[in-house]
Amino acid sequence: MSILYKSTRGKDDFITASEAIIKGMAENGGLYVPNEIPRLECNLKDFVSMDFRELAYFIVHIFFPDFQENTLKDFINKAYDNKFDSDHITPLVEKADSFFLELFHGPTLAFKDVALSLLPYLLKGAAEKEGINKKIVILTATSGDTGKAALQAFAGIQGVNIIVFYPKDGVSQIQKLQMVTQQGDNTFVIGVEGNFDDAQTGVKNIFNDTSLGKKLEMNKAAFSSANSINIGRLVPQIVYYFYSYLTLLKEGKINENEKINFVVPTGNFGNILAGYYAKKMGLPVNKLICASNENNVLTDFLNSGVYDKNRPFKVTSSPSMDILISSNLERFIYEICDRDDTIVEKLMEQLKTQGSYKISDGMGERMKDFYGGFATEEETFSTIKELFDDEGYVIDTHTAVAYEVYKQYKAKTGDLSNTVILSTASPFKFTKNVCDAIGIYEEGMDDFKCAERLSKAAGIPIPEQVKNLKNKKILHTRVCAKYAMKETVEKILGV
Ligand SMILES: *Cc1c(COP(=O)(O)O)cnc(C)c1O
């Protein structure tokens, strides 16, 4: 058994993991998926003594079999080192009635660091293996967190350029400063006059532009992606689902084979899809709870089988989830239609032309692994306050969306299974809203002032990454219209 990859659309040939990681996205507009999701035929109990890195090797090597054992282990050890401020990399914290899986202990304070710390190594290894000596241009759209995590990961790496597009007015002050102060000759950061969907659609169009692709080829360069459309981003995210389960098992909080829930604050459906893959691999999961903010297109989809993006785009306090076109849902659709690429192609065409599609009843039956819910802005804020008042525990706005939806789920279903909430960002990334929620915000305070207030109120230190930002020089001031993204890329690359 050796895993190969193909596009969710069209009848392309199978390619190796390395090729899929380098390409990022298929030329026919589809996303790369493994030809099977391997089922683990072993006893999870045998894994409890593994640390994060050992487990990461075990999971990643199954999906990416074309890397040598020593090479991959070396990549993983370099990726998951002391740039994370916890030995556990993704520590699990028990609070109130749940377990919070803190995924924000990396350099940029959001969960994107977990996969993006490894991706540059995978990409470099893949390029070496394929004998590629082209310049790789990482083209990325960000709703706020991927951008910095990718910039941080790829800055200064030889043979790579990274271009990041973020919605100019759609990210927090800290998120924006993190990106526009990025050093490195190979980094380019551009504010798009539009929202994340505009930025992501623009990037996908550039990927699918064959004439631009040819121009790049003539210049000995090629595009790749740091978004979760790249399978190299997705697979490392499977690791922490297993790791948190094993932590609970090790600590005697759950019994062998006990099913647990995961609640995932969701935007592009990447993080939760990794959880779905984990379940298919055999992790005992009861429900995957998909939590949305007021951009609740996924909630409606999971409840009705109709995906309809024709609705107002809202700017919320959880900007990294302000998304109406969830890219990775395509990979899930592919699974529930029995991997029929013609069905995927048809539905995605409808999404493109009409902005909506409806799945068959049979496919709907197979969505039962998920529960969908959403939190209003008001609920998000009151959840932050409640958890802080009751437990002294501060969560960010995205995590609050998840926790609120979990409370709704429990009230509705009475399901008392042990539950892990994926905590996707540090509260210090969204300090203004968090301070506002707990009642310590005053008109006119910027994110830095808020960080001081929050630190004092919660008794937790301000992360160095936030403190340092204040005096950093702004290096990127480029702005472009949403229809001018291609032009901007051509200008940057001189093609
Ligand atoms: C990216 C992000 C999300 C959404 O993750 P998806 O994989 O896009 O569903 C949630 N919370 C935070 C803080 C993020 O940065």
Short mmCIF file of C-alpha atoms and ligand atoms in Angstrom, two decimals:
data_model
loop_
_atom_site.label_atom_id
_atom_site.label_comp_id
_atom_site.label_asym_id
_atom_site.label_seq_id
_atom_site.Cartn_x
_atom_site.Cartn_y
_atom_site.Cartn_z
CA MET A 1 0.00 0.00 0.00
CA SER A 2 1.50 3.26 -1.08
CA ILE A 3 -0.54 6.39 -1.22
CA LEU A 4 -0.84 8.44 -4.39
CA TYR A 5 -2.81 11.59 -5.10
CA LYS A 6 -5.37 12.71 -7.64
CA SER A 7 -7.56 15.72 -8.27
CA THR A 8 -11.11 15.88 -6.90
CA ARG A 9 -12.14 16.84 -10.43
CA GLY A 10 -11.42 15.28 -13.80
CA LYS A 11 -9.68 12.08 -14.77
CA ASP A 12 -6.09 13.13 -14.16
CA ASP A 13 -3.43 10.53 -13.55
CA PHE A 14 -2.29 9.74 -10.05
CA ILE A 15 0.76 11.62 -8.86
CA THR A 16 3.11 11.22 -5.91
CA ALA A 17 2.78 13.08 -2.62
CA SER A 18 5.83 15.16 -3.53
CA GLU A 19 4.29 16.27 -6.80
CA ALA A 20 1.00 17.12 -5.08
CA ILE A 21 2.78 19.21 -2.44
CA ILE A 22 4.77 21.11 -5.06
CA LYS A 23 1.75 21.82 -7.27
CA GLY A 24 -0.50 22.81 -4.37
CA MET A 25 -3.60 22.66 -6.55
CA ALA A 26 -4.57 20.67 -9.64
CA GLU A 27 -4.60 22.41 -13.01
CA ASN A 28 -8.25 21.48 -13.54
CA GLY A 29 -9.27 23.54 -10.51
CA GLY A 30 -9.63 20.53 -8.21
CA LEU A 31 -7.78 19.74 -4.99
CA TYR A 32 -5.44 16.81 -4.47
CA VAL A 33 -6.74 13.95 -2.38
CA PRO A 34 -5.12 10.65 -1.35
CA ASN A 35 -6.32 7.60 -3.28
CA GLU A 36 -7.39 6.18 0.05
CA ILE A 37 -7.55 7.31 3.64
CA PRO A 38 -5.56 4.56 5.33
CA ARG A 39 -7.16 2.77 8.24
CA LEU A 40 -4.79 2.21 11.16
CA GLU A 41 -4.79 -1.47 12.01
CA CYS A 42 -3.13 -1.00 15.36
CA ASN A 43 -4.07 -0.46 18.95
CA LEU A 44 -4.06 3.23 19.87
CA LYS A 45 -2.93 2.31 23.36
CA ASP A 46 0.44 1.37 21.93
CA PHE A 47 0.96 5.00 20.97
CA VAL A 48 0.48 6.72 24.31
CA SER A 49 4.17 6.90 25.07
CA MET A 50 4.94 8.79 21.86
CA ASP A 51 5.72 12.48 22.08
CA PHE A 52 4.29 14.92 19.53
CA ARG A 53 7.21 14.54 17.15
CA GLU A 54 7.16 10.75 17.14
CA LEU A 55 3.44 10.73 16.52
CA ALA A 56 3.81 13.36 13.79
CA TYR A 57 6.30 11.13 12.02
CA PHE A 58 4.00 8.14 12.29
CA ILE A 59 1.00 9.95 10.79
CA VAL A 60 2.80 12.01 8.17
CA HIS A 61 4.89 9.14 6.81
CA ILE A 62 1.74 7.17 5.98
CA PHE A 63 0.41 9.95 3.78
CA PHE A 64 3.74 11.04 2.34
CA PRO A 65 5.52 7.72 1.75
CA ASP A 66 8.01 9.12 -0.71
CA PHE A 67 10.13 10.79 1.96
CA GLN A 68 12.95 8.73 3.52
CA GLU A 69 12.48 7.94 7.20
CA ASN A 70 15.56 9.87 8.35
CA THR A 71 14.77 12.86 6.16
CA LEU A 72 11.20 13.14 7.39
CA LYS A 73 12.21 12.69 11.03
CA ASP A 74 14.79 15.41 10.60
CA PHE A 75 12.17 17.75 9.07
CA ILE A 76 9.77 17.08 11.93
CA ASN A 77 12.40 17.65 14.60
CA LYS A 78 13.34 20.96 13.02
CA ALA A 79 9.73 22.04 12.60
CA TYR A 80 8.61 21.22 16.12
CA ASP A 81 11.43 22.66 18.20
CA ASN A 82 11.60 25.47 20.71
CA LYS A 83 9.83 27.93 18.42
CA PHE A 84 6.84 26.40 20.17
CA ASP A 85 6.68 27.49 23.79
CA SER A 86 5.32 24.15 24.99
CA ASP A 87 7.03 20.74 24.86
CA HIS A 88 3.66 19.29 24.00
CA ILE A 89 3.49 21.59 20.96
CA THR A 90 -0.32 21.39 21.26
CA PRO A 91 -1.11 21.22 25.00
CA LEU A 92 -4.51 20.17 26.29
CA VAL A 93 -6.07 22.23 29.09
CA GLU A 94 -9.09 21.07 31.11
CA LYS A 95 -11.54 23.90 31.86
CA ALA A 96 -15.22 23.95 32.75
CA ASP A 97 -16.85 20.95 31.07
CA SER A 98 -14.33 20.45 28.28
CA PHE A 99 -10.75 20.11 27.16
CA PHE A 100 -9.23 23.01 25.24
CA LEU A 101 -6.61 21.93 22.74
CA GLU A 102 -4.36 24.98 22.60
CA LEU A 103 -3.00 25.15 19.08
CA PHE A 104 -1.51 28.62 19.40
CA HIS A 105 1.84 28.00 21.07
CA GLY A 106 3.87 28.59 17.90
CA PRO A 107 5.65 31.68 16.60
CA THR A 108 2.59 33.50 15.22
CA LEU A 109 0.08 32.58 17.94
CA ALA A 110 -2.46 30.70 15.80
CA PHE A 111 -2.99 27.07 14.81
CA LYS A 112 -1.65 27.68 11.32
CA ASP A 113 1.86 27.40 12.79
CA VAL A 114 1.45 23.68 13.39
CA ALA A 115 1.28 22.77 9.72
CA LEU A 116 3.20 25.71 8.32
CA SER A 117 6.26 24.99 10.45
CA LEU A 118 6.62 21.72 8.57
CA LEU A 119 5.49 22.74 5.08
CA PRO A 120 8.70 24.52 3.96
CA TYR A 121 10.71 21.39 4.74
CA LEU A 122 8.23 19.17 2.92
CA LEU A 123 8.31 21.48 -0.07
CA LYS A 124 12.09 21.60 -0.15
CA GLY A 125 12.34 17.84 0.25
CA ALA A 126 9.76 17.30 -2.47
CA ALA A 127 11.56 19.64 -4.87
CA GLU A 128 14.85 17.82 -4.25
CA LYS A 129 13.22 14.47 -4.78
CA GLU A 130 11.61 15.55 -8.03
CA GLY A 131 14.87 17.13 -9.18
CA ILE A 132 13.18 20.50 -9.57
CA ASN A 133 15.48 23.48 -9.75
CA LYS A 134 12.79 26.05 -10.44
CA LYS A 135 12.09 28.95 -8.20
CA ILE A 136 8.95 28.23 -6.18
CA VAL A 137 6.49 31.08 -5.75
CA ILE A 138 4.19 30.51 -2.80
CA LEU A 139 0.95 32.28 -3.53
CA THR A 140 -1.31 32.67 -0.54
CA ALA A 141 -4.62 34.22 0.37
CA THR A 142 -5.12 34.78 4.07
CA SER A 143 -8.03 35.61 6.32
CA GLY A 144 -5.40 36.83 8.79
CA ASP A 145 -3.44 33.94 10.29
CA THR A 146 -2.11 31.83 7.43
CA GLY A 147 -0.35 34.89 6.01
CA LYS A 148 1.97 35.52 8.92
CA ALA A 149 2.54 31.84 9.65
CA ALA A 150 3.53 31.26 6.02
CA LEU A 151 5.69 34.40 5.84
CA GLN A 152 7.47 33.39 9.02
CA ALA A 153 8.02 29.88 7.70
CA PHE A 154 9.27 30.80 4.22
CA ALA A 155 11.15 34.08 4.88
CA GLY A 156 14.76 33.88 3.78
CA ILE A 157 14.46 30.41 2.26
CA GLN A 158 16.52 30.18 -0.90
CA GLY A 159 14.71 29.42 -4.12
CA VAL A 160 11.36 30.47 -2.71
CA ASN A 161 9.34 33.67 -3.01
CA ILE A 162 6.23 34.15 -0.95
CA ILE A 163 3.37 36.45 -1.90
CA VAL A 164 0.52 36.99 0.57
CA PHE A 165 -2.81 38.66 -0.16
CA TYR A 166 -4.93 39.69 2.85
CA PRO A 167 -8.27 41.55 2.97
CA LYS A 168 -7.13 45.12 3.59
CA ASP A 169 -9.81 45.97 6.15
CA GLY A 170 -10.67 42.46 7.28
CA VAL A 171 -7.98 41.52 9.82
CA SER A 172 -7.15 42.56 13.38
CA GLN A 173 -4.52 45.23 14.12
CA ILE A 174 -2.11 42.61 15.48
CA GLN A 175 -2.67 40.30 12.50
CA LYS A 176 -1.99 43.14 10.08
CA LEU A 177 1.12 44.37 11.89
CA GLN A 178 2.48 40.83 12.04
CA MET A 179 2.33 40.66 8.25
CA VAL A 180 3.36 44.16 7.16
CA THR A 181 6.46 44.15 9.39
CA GLN A 182 7.75 40.87 7.93
CA GLN A 183 11.42 40.97 7.01
CA GLY A 184 13.01 39.06 4.15
CA ASP A 185 13.78 39.97 0.53
CA ASN A 186 11.67 37.06 -0.66
CA THR A 187 8.47 38.20 1.09
CA PHE A 188 5.65 40.26 -0.45
CA VAL A 189 2.51 41.32 1.39
CA ILE A 190 -0.43 42.98 -0.33
CA GLY A 191 -3.70 44.32 1.05
CA VAL A 192 -6.63 43.51 -1.25
CA GLU A 193 -9.55 45.88 -1.51
CA GLY A 194 -12.07 43.15 -0.89
CA ASN A 195 -12.81 40.30 1.51
CA PHE A 196 -11.14 36.92 1.99
CA ASP A 197 -13.34 35.22 -0.61
CA ASP A 198 -12.17 37.79 -3.17
CA ALA A 199 -8.55 37.17 -2.22
CA GLN A 200 -8.92 33.38 -2.33
CA THR A 201 -10.79 33.42 -5.64
CA GLY A 202 -8.14 35.74 -7.10
CA VAL A 203 -5.37 33.38 -6.01
CA LYS A 204 -7.16 30.33 -7.41
CA ASN A 205 -7.67 32.13 -10.71
CA ILE A 206 -3.96 32.90 -10.90
CA PHE A 207 -3.21 29.22 -10.24
CA ASN A 208 -5.52 28.19 -13.05
CA ASP A 209 -4.21 30.77 -15.51
CA THR A 210 -2.32 28.56 -17.94
CA SER A 211 -0.69 31.37 -19.88
CA LEU A 212 0.74 32.88 -16.70
CA GLY A 213 1.85 29.37 -15.71
CA LYS A 214 3.73 29.09 -19.01
CA LYS A 215 5.36 32.48 -18.51
CA LEU A 216 6.57 31.33 -15.11
CA GLU A 217 7.89 28.12 -16.58
CA MET A 218 9.90 30.09 -19.11
CA ASN A 219 11.40 31.99 -16.20
CA LYS A 220 12.19 28.73 -14.41
CA ALA A 221 9.58 29.29 -11.73
CA ALA A 222 6.31 27.68 -10.59
CA PHE A 223 3.50 28.49 -8.20
CA SER A 224 2.70 26.54 -5.05
CA SER A 225 0.31 27.15 -2.19
CA ALA A 226 0.57 27.55 1.57
CA ASN A 227 -3.21 27.50 2.00
CA SER A 228 -5.02 24.41 3.18
CA ILE A 229 -5.79 23.68 -0.46
CA ASN A 230 -2.25 22.22 -0.34
CA ILE A 231 -2.32 18.66 0.97
CA GLY A 232 1.03 19.40 2.65
CA ARG A 233 -0.86 21.80 4.92
CA LEU A 234 -3.67 19.44 5.71
CA VAL A 235 -1.89 16.23 6.71
CA PRO A 236 0.18 17.69 9.59
CA GLN A 237 -3.12 18.90 11.06
CA ILE A 238 -4.32 15.32 11.51
CA VAL A 239 -1.59 14.80 14.09
CA TYR A 240 -3.09 16.86 16.92
CA TYR A 241 -6.44 15.09 16.76
CA PHE A 242 -4.62 11.87 17.59
CA TYR A 243 -2.30 13.59 20.04
CA SER A 244 -5.12 15.07 22.10
CA TYR A 245 -6.94 11.73 22.16
CA LEU A 246 -3.79 9.95 23.30
CA THR A 247 -3.20 12.61 25.97
CA LEU A 248 -6.68 11.97 27.37
CA LEU A 249 -6.07 8.23 27.27
CA LYS A 250 -2.71 8.55 28.95
CA GLU A 251 -4.11 10.74 31.71
CA GLY A 252 -6.94 8.29 32.32
CA LYS A 253 -9.61 10.83 31.38
CA ILE A 254 -11.09 8.45 28.83
CA ASN A 255 -11.18 4.69 28.36
CA GLU A 256 -9.77 2.74 25.47
CA ASN A 257 -11.94 3.11 22.35
CA GLU A 258 -14.14 5.71 24.03
CA LYS A 259 -15.60 8.08 21.47
CA ILE A 260 -15.08 11.79 21.97
CA ASN A 261 -16.32 14.95 20.23
CA PHE A 262 -14.18 17.61 18.62
CA VAL A 263 -15.47 21.15 18.22
CA VAL A 264 -13.74 23.09 15.47
CA PRO A 265 -14.14 26.80 14.74
CA THR A 266 -14.36 26.61 10.99
CA GLY A 267 -13.81 28.83 7.97
CA ASN A 268 -12.19 27.12 5.01
CA PHE A 269 -13.06 23.65 6.36
CA GLY A 270 -9.37 22.66 6.48
CA ASN A 271 -8.93 22.07 10.17
CA ILE A 272 -12.13 20.09 10.59
CA LEU A 273 -11.42 18.07 7.45
CA ALA A 274 -8.20 16.90 9.10
CA GLY A 275 -10.43 15.69 11.96
CA TYR A 276 -12.62 13.84 9.48
CA TYR A 277 -9.55 12.15 8.00
CA ALA A 278 -8.49 11.20 11.55
CA LYS A 279 -11.89 9.61 12.13
CA LYS A 280 -11.66 7.68 8.87
CA MET A 281 -8.25 6.45 9.96
CA GLY A 282 -9.89 4.92 13.00
CA LEU A 283 -9.71 7.57 15.72
CA PRO A 284 -12.78 7.01 17.96
CA VAL A 285 -14.73 10.16 17.22
CA ASN A 286 -18.40 10.66 17.99
CA LYS A 287 -19.24 14.02 16.42
CA LEU A 288 -17.19 16.59 14.60
CA ILE A 289 -18.90 19.80 15.60
CA CYS A 290 -18.49 22.46 12.95
CA ALA A 291 -18.74 25.91 14.54
CA SER A 292 -19.30 28.98 12.37
CA ASN A 293 -19.65 32.66 13.12
CA GLU A 294 -22.43 34.73 11.54
CA ASN A 295 -21.10 33.75 8.12
CA ASN A 296 -22.98 30.51 8.73
CA VAL A 297 -23.01 29.00 5.26
CA LEU A 298 -21.63 25.70 6.60
CA THR A 299 -24.23 25.46 9.37
CA ASP A 300 -26.97 25.71 6.77
CA PHE A 301 -25.23 23.25 4.52
CA LEU A 302 -24.82 20.60 7.21
CA ASN A 303 -28.45 21.01 8.24
CA SER A 304 -30.05 21.14 4.79
CA GLY A 305 -27.67 19.74 2.18
CA VAL A 306 -27.85 23.05 0.33
CA TYR A 307 -24.70 25.13 0.03
CA ASP A 308 -25.66 28.71 -0.74
CA LYS A 309 -23.12 31.50 -0.64
CA ASN A 310 -25.66 34.06 -1.90
CA ARG A 311 -25.90 36.00 1.32
CA PRO A 312 -24.31 39.12 2.77
CA PHE A 313 -20.67 38.75 3.77
CA LYS A 314 -20.26 39.84 7.39
CA VAL A 315 -17.16 41.24 9.03
CA THR A 316 -17.12 39.69 12.50
CA SER A 317 -14.91 39.60 15.59
CA SER A 318 -13.57 36.22 14.38
CA PRO A 319 -12.15 37.45 11.05
CA SER A 320 -10.19 34.28 10.28
CA MET A 321 -13.57 32.60 9.77
CA ASP A 322 -15.18 35.32 7.66
CA ILE A 323 -15.48 33.06 4.65
CA LEU A 324 -18.39 32.11 2.39
CA ILE A 325 -16.56 29.81 0.00
CA SER A 326 -15.05 26.99 2.05
CA SER A 327 -12.47 25.44 -0.23
CA ASN A 328 -11.86 22.20 1.58
CA LEU A 329 -15.51 21.23 1.58
CA GLU A 330 -14.73 20.01 -1.93
CA ARG A 331 -12.57 17.24 -0.46
CA PHE A 332 -15.41 16.21 1.86
CA ILE A 333 -17.94 16.23 -1.01
CA TYR A 334 -15.55 13.96 -2.88
CA GLU A 335 -15.69 11.44 -0.01
CA ILE A 336 -19.46 11.43 0.41
CA CYS A 337 -20.20 10.95 -3.29
CA ASP A 338 -18.02 7.84 -3.35
CA ARG A 339 -15.15 9.66 -4.96
CA ASP A 340 -17.05 10.42 -8.13
CA ASP A 341 -15.10 13.26 -9.73
CA THR A 342 -17.87 14.03 -12.23
CA ILE A 343 -20.30 14.80 -9.38
CA VAL A 344 -17.73 17.05 -7.69
CA GLU A 345 -17.05 18.82 -10.95
CA LYS A 346 -20.76 19.42 -11.55
CA LEU A 347 -21.41 20.77 -8.04
CA MET A 348 -18.37 23.03 -8.10
CA GLU A 349 -19.43 24.38 -11.49
CA GLN A 350 -22.85 25.20 -9.99
CA LEU A 351 -21.15 26.93 -7.09
CA LYS A 352 -19.17 29.01 -9.53
CA THR A 353 -22.04 29.96 -11.82
CA GLN A 354 -25.02 30.10 -9.43
CA GLY A 355 -23.34 30.45 -6.06
CA SER A 356 -25.13 27.40 -4.73
CA TYR A 357 -25.62 23.65 -5.06
CA LYS A 358 -27.64 20.87 -3.44
CA ILE A 359 -26.30 17.43 -2.67
CA SER A 360 -28.29 14.21 -3.11
CA ASP A 361 -30.16 12.62 -0.18
CA GLY A 362 -27.73 9.72 -0.25
CA MET A 363 -24.81 12.10 0.22
CA GLY A 364 -26.72 13.91 2.96
CA GLU A 365 -26.99 10.63 4.86
CA ARG A 366 -23.22 10.52 5.00
CA MET A 367 -22.86 13.90 6.67
CA LYS A 368 -23.90 12.44 10.02
CA ASP A 369 -20.31 12.54 11.26
CA PHE A 370 -20.86 16.28 11.59
CA TYR A 371 -23.03 18.64 13.57
CA GLY A 372 -23.28 22.24 12.41
CA GLY A 373 -24.00 25.29 14.51
CA PHE A 374 -23.13 28.97 14.67
CA ALA A 375 -22.62 31.73 17.22
CA THR A 376 -23.83 35.29 16.90
CA GLU A 377 -21.49 38.14 17.80
CA GLU A 378 -23.36 38.67 21.04
CA GLU A 379 -23.09 35.01 22.00
CA THR A 380 -19.38 34.99 21.16
CA PHE A 381 -18.72 37.93 23.48
CA SER A 382 -20.84 36.61 26.35
CA THR A 383 -19.14 33.20 26.14
CA ILE A 384 -15.72 34.82 26.54
CA LYS A 385 -16.98 36.71 29.57
CA GLU A 386 -18.65 33.70 31.14
CA LEU A 387 -15.59 31.48 30.87
CA PHE A 388 -13.38 34.24 32.20
CA ASP A 389 -15.68 35.00 35.15
CA ASP A 390 -16.23 31.34 36.04
CA GLU A 391 -12.82 29.84 35.40
CA GLY A 392 -10.42 32.75 34.97
CA TYR A 393 -9.62 31.29 31.55
CA VAL A 394 -9.34 33.63 28.57
CA ILE A 395 -10.15 32.42 25.08
CA ASP A 396 -9.99 34.25 21.78
CA THR A 397 -13.03 35.06 19.63
CA HIS A 398 -12.63 32.05 17.30
CA THR A 399 -12.36 29.60 20.17
CA ALA A 400 -15.36 31.32 21.74
CA VAL A 401 -17.43 30.58 18.65
CA ALA A 402 -16.52 26.92 19.11
CA TYR A 403 -17.29 26.87 22.80
CA GLU A 404 -20.63 28.61 22.32
CA VAL A 405 -21.66 26.12 19.64
CA TYR A 406 -20.61 23.28 21.93
CA LYS A 407 -22.91 24.62 24.67
CA GLN A 408 -25.78 24.78 22.16
CA TYR A 409 -25.01 21.25 20.98
CA LYS A 410 -25.02 19.88 24.51
CA ALA A 411 -28.30 21.60 25.37
CA LYS A 412 -29.91 20.31 22.20
CA THR A 413 -28.66 16.72 22.18
CA GLY A 414 -27.90 15.96 25.83
CA ASP A 415 -24.71 14.28 24.59
CA LEU A 416 -22.25 14.18 27.49
CA SER A 417 -19.33 12.57 25.65
CA ASN A 418 -15.93 13.96 26.51
CA THR A 419 -15.24 16.87 24.23
CA VAL A 420 -12.16 18.62 22.91
CA ILE A 421 -12.49 22.25 21.79
CA LEU A 422 -9.89 23.29 19.24
CA SER A 423 -8.48 26.55 20.51
CA THR A 424 -7.16 28.11 17.34
CA ALA A 425 -5.65 31.44 18.38
CA SER A 426 -4.16 33.23 21.36
CA PRO A 427 -6.48 35.84 22.88
CA PHE A 428 -3.60 38.29 22.42
CA LYS A 429 -4.17 38.24 18.67
CA PHE A 430 -7.65 39.68 19.07
CA THR A 431 -7.15 41.69 22.22
CA LYS A 432 -9.54 44.50 21.48
CA ASN A 433 -12.54 42.23 21.12
CA VAL A 434 -11.49 40.03 24.00
CA CYS A 435 -11.09 43.05 26.30
CA ASP A 436 -14.42 44.37 25.12
CA ALA A 437 -16.04 41.03 25.93
CA ILE A 438 -14.73 40.87 29.48
CA GLY A 439 -15.53 44.53 30.09
CA ILE A 440 -12.07 46.09 30.34
CA TYR A 441 -11.99 47.93 27.02
CA GLU A 442 -12.13 51.70 26.90
CA GLU A 443 -12.80 53.79 23.82
CA GLY A 444 -9.61 54.68 21.97
CA MET A 445 -7.35 51.90 23.28
CA ASP A 446 -5.26 50.19 20.60
CA ASP A 447 -4.41 46.48 20.59
CA PHE A 448 -1.20 47.07 22.56
CA LYS A 449 -2.92 48.96 25.33
CA CYS A 450 -5.57 46.24 25.35
CA ALA A 451 -2.84 43.61 25.65
CA GLU A 452 -1.55 45.29 28.81
CA ARG A 453 -5.03 45.42 30.28
CA LEU A 454 -5.70 41.80 29.41
CA SER A 455 -2.39 40.67 30.83
CA LYS A 456 -3.14 42.36 34.12
CA ALA A 457 -6.75 41.19 34.35
CA ALA A 458 -5.99 37.57 33.49
CA GLY A 459 -2.58 37.33 35.13
CA ILE A 460 -0.91 36.01 31.99
CA PRO A 461 2.13 37.59 30.36
CA ILE A 462 1.88 39.33 26.98
CA PRO A 463 3.53 37.06 24.40
CA GLU A 464 6.90 38.42 23.23
CA GLN A 465 5.68 38.23 19.63
CA VAL A 466 3.04 40.85 20.43
CA LYS A 467 5.30 43.07 22.54
CA ASN A 468 7.99 43.14 19.84
CA LEU A 469 5.56 44.19 17.15
CA LYS A 470 5.09 47.62 18.57
CA ASN A 471 8.49 48.91 17.53
CA LYS A 472 8.86 47.06 14.28
CA LYS A 473 9.14 48.96 11.04
CA ILE A 474 6.36 48.69 8.51
CA LEU A 475 7.93 47.22 5.40
CA HIS A 476 4.93 46.37 3.22
CA THR A 477 2.47 49.03 2.10
CA ARG A 478 1.26 47.61 -1.21
CA VAL A 479 -2.49 47.65 -1.82
CA CYS A 480 -4.37 46.39 -4.89
CA ALA A 481 -7.89 46.12 -6.27
CA LYS A 482 -9.36 42.63 -6.26
CA TYR A 483 -9.28 42.46 -10.06
CA ALA A 484 -5.63 43.54 -10.16
CA MET A 485 -4.11 40.64 -8.24
CA LYS A 486 -2.69 38.93 -11.31
CA GLU A 487 -1.10 42.16 -12.52
CA THR A 488 0.41 42.67 -9.09
CA VAL A 489 1.92 39.19 -9.11
CA GLU A 490 3.35 39.72 -12.59
CA LYS A 491 4.90 42.99 -11.52
CA ILE A 492 6.48 41.47 -8.42
CA LEU A 493 7.90 38.55 -10.39
CA GLY A 494 8.90 40.67 -13.36
CA VAL A 495 7.17 38.40 -15.87
C1 LIG B 1 -7.80 29.80 9.91
C2 LIG B 1 -8.47 29.91 11.22
C3 LIG B 1 -9.69 29.25 11.49
C4 LIG B 1 -10.42 28.45 10.44
O1 LIG B 1 -9.74 27.29 10.04
P1 LIG B 1 -10.14 26.57 8.69
O2 LIG B 1 -9.13 25.50 8.49
O3 LIG B 1 -10.06 27.64 7.63
O4 LIG B 1 -11.52 26.06 8.84
C5 LIG B 1 -10.20 29.34 12.77
N1 LIG B 1 -9.60 30.06 13.73
C6 LIG B 1 -8.45 30.73 13.50
C7 LIG B 1 -7.85 31.53 14.59
C8 LIG B 1 -7.83 30.67 12.24
O5 LIG B 1 -6.69 31.32 12.01
#
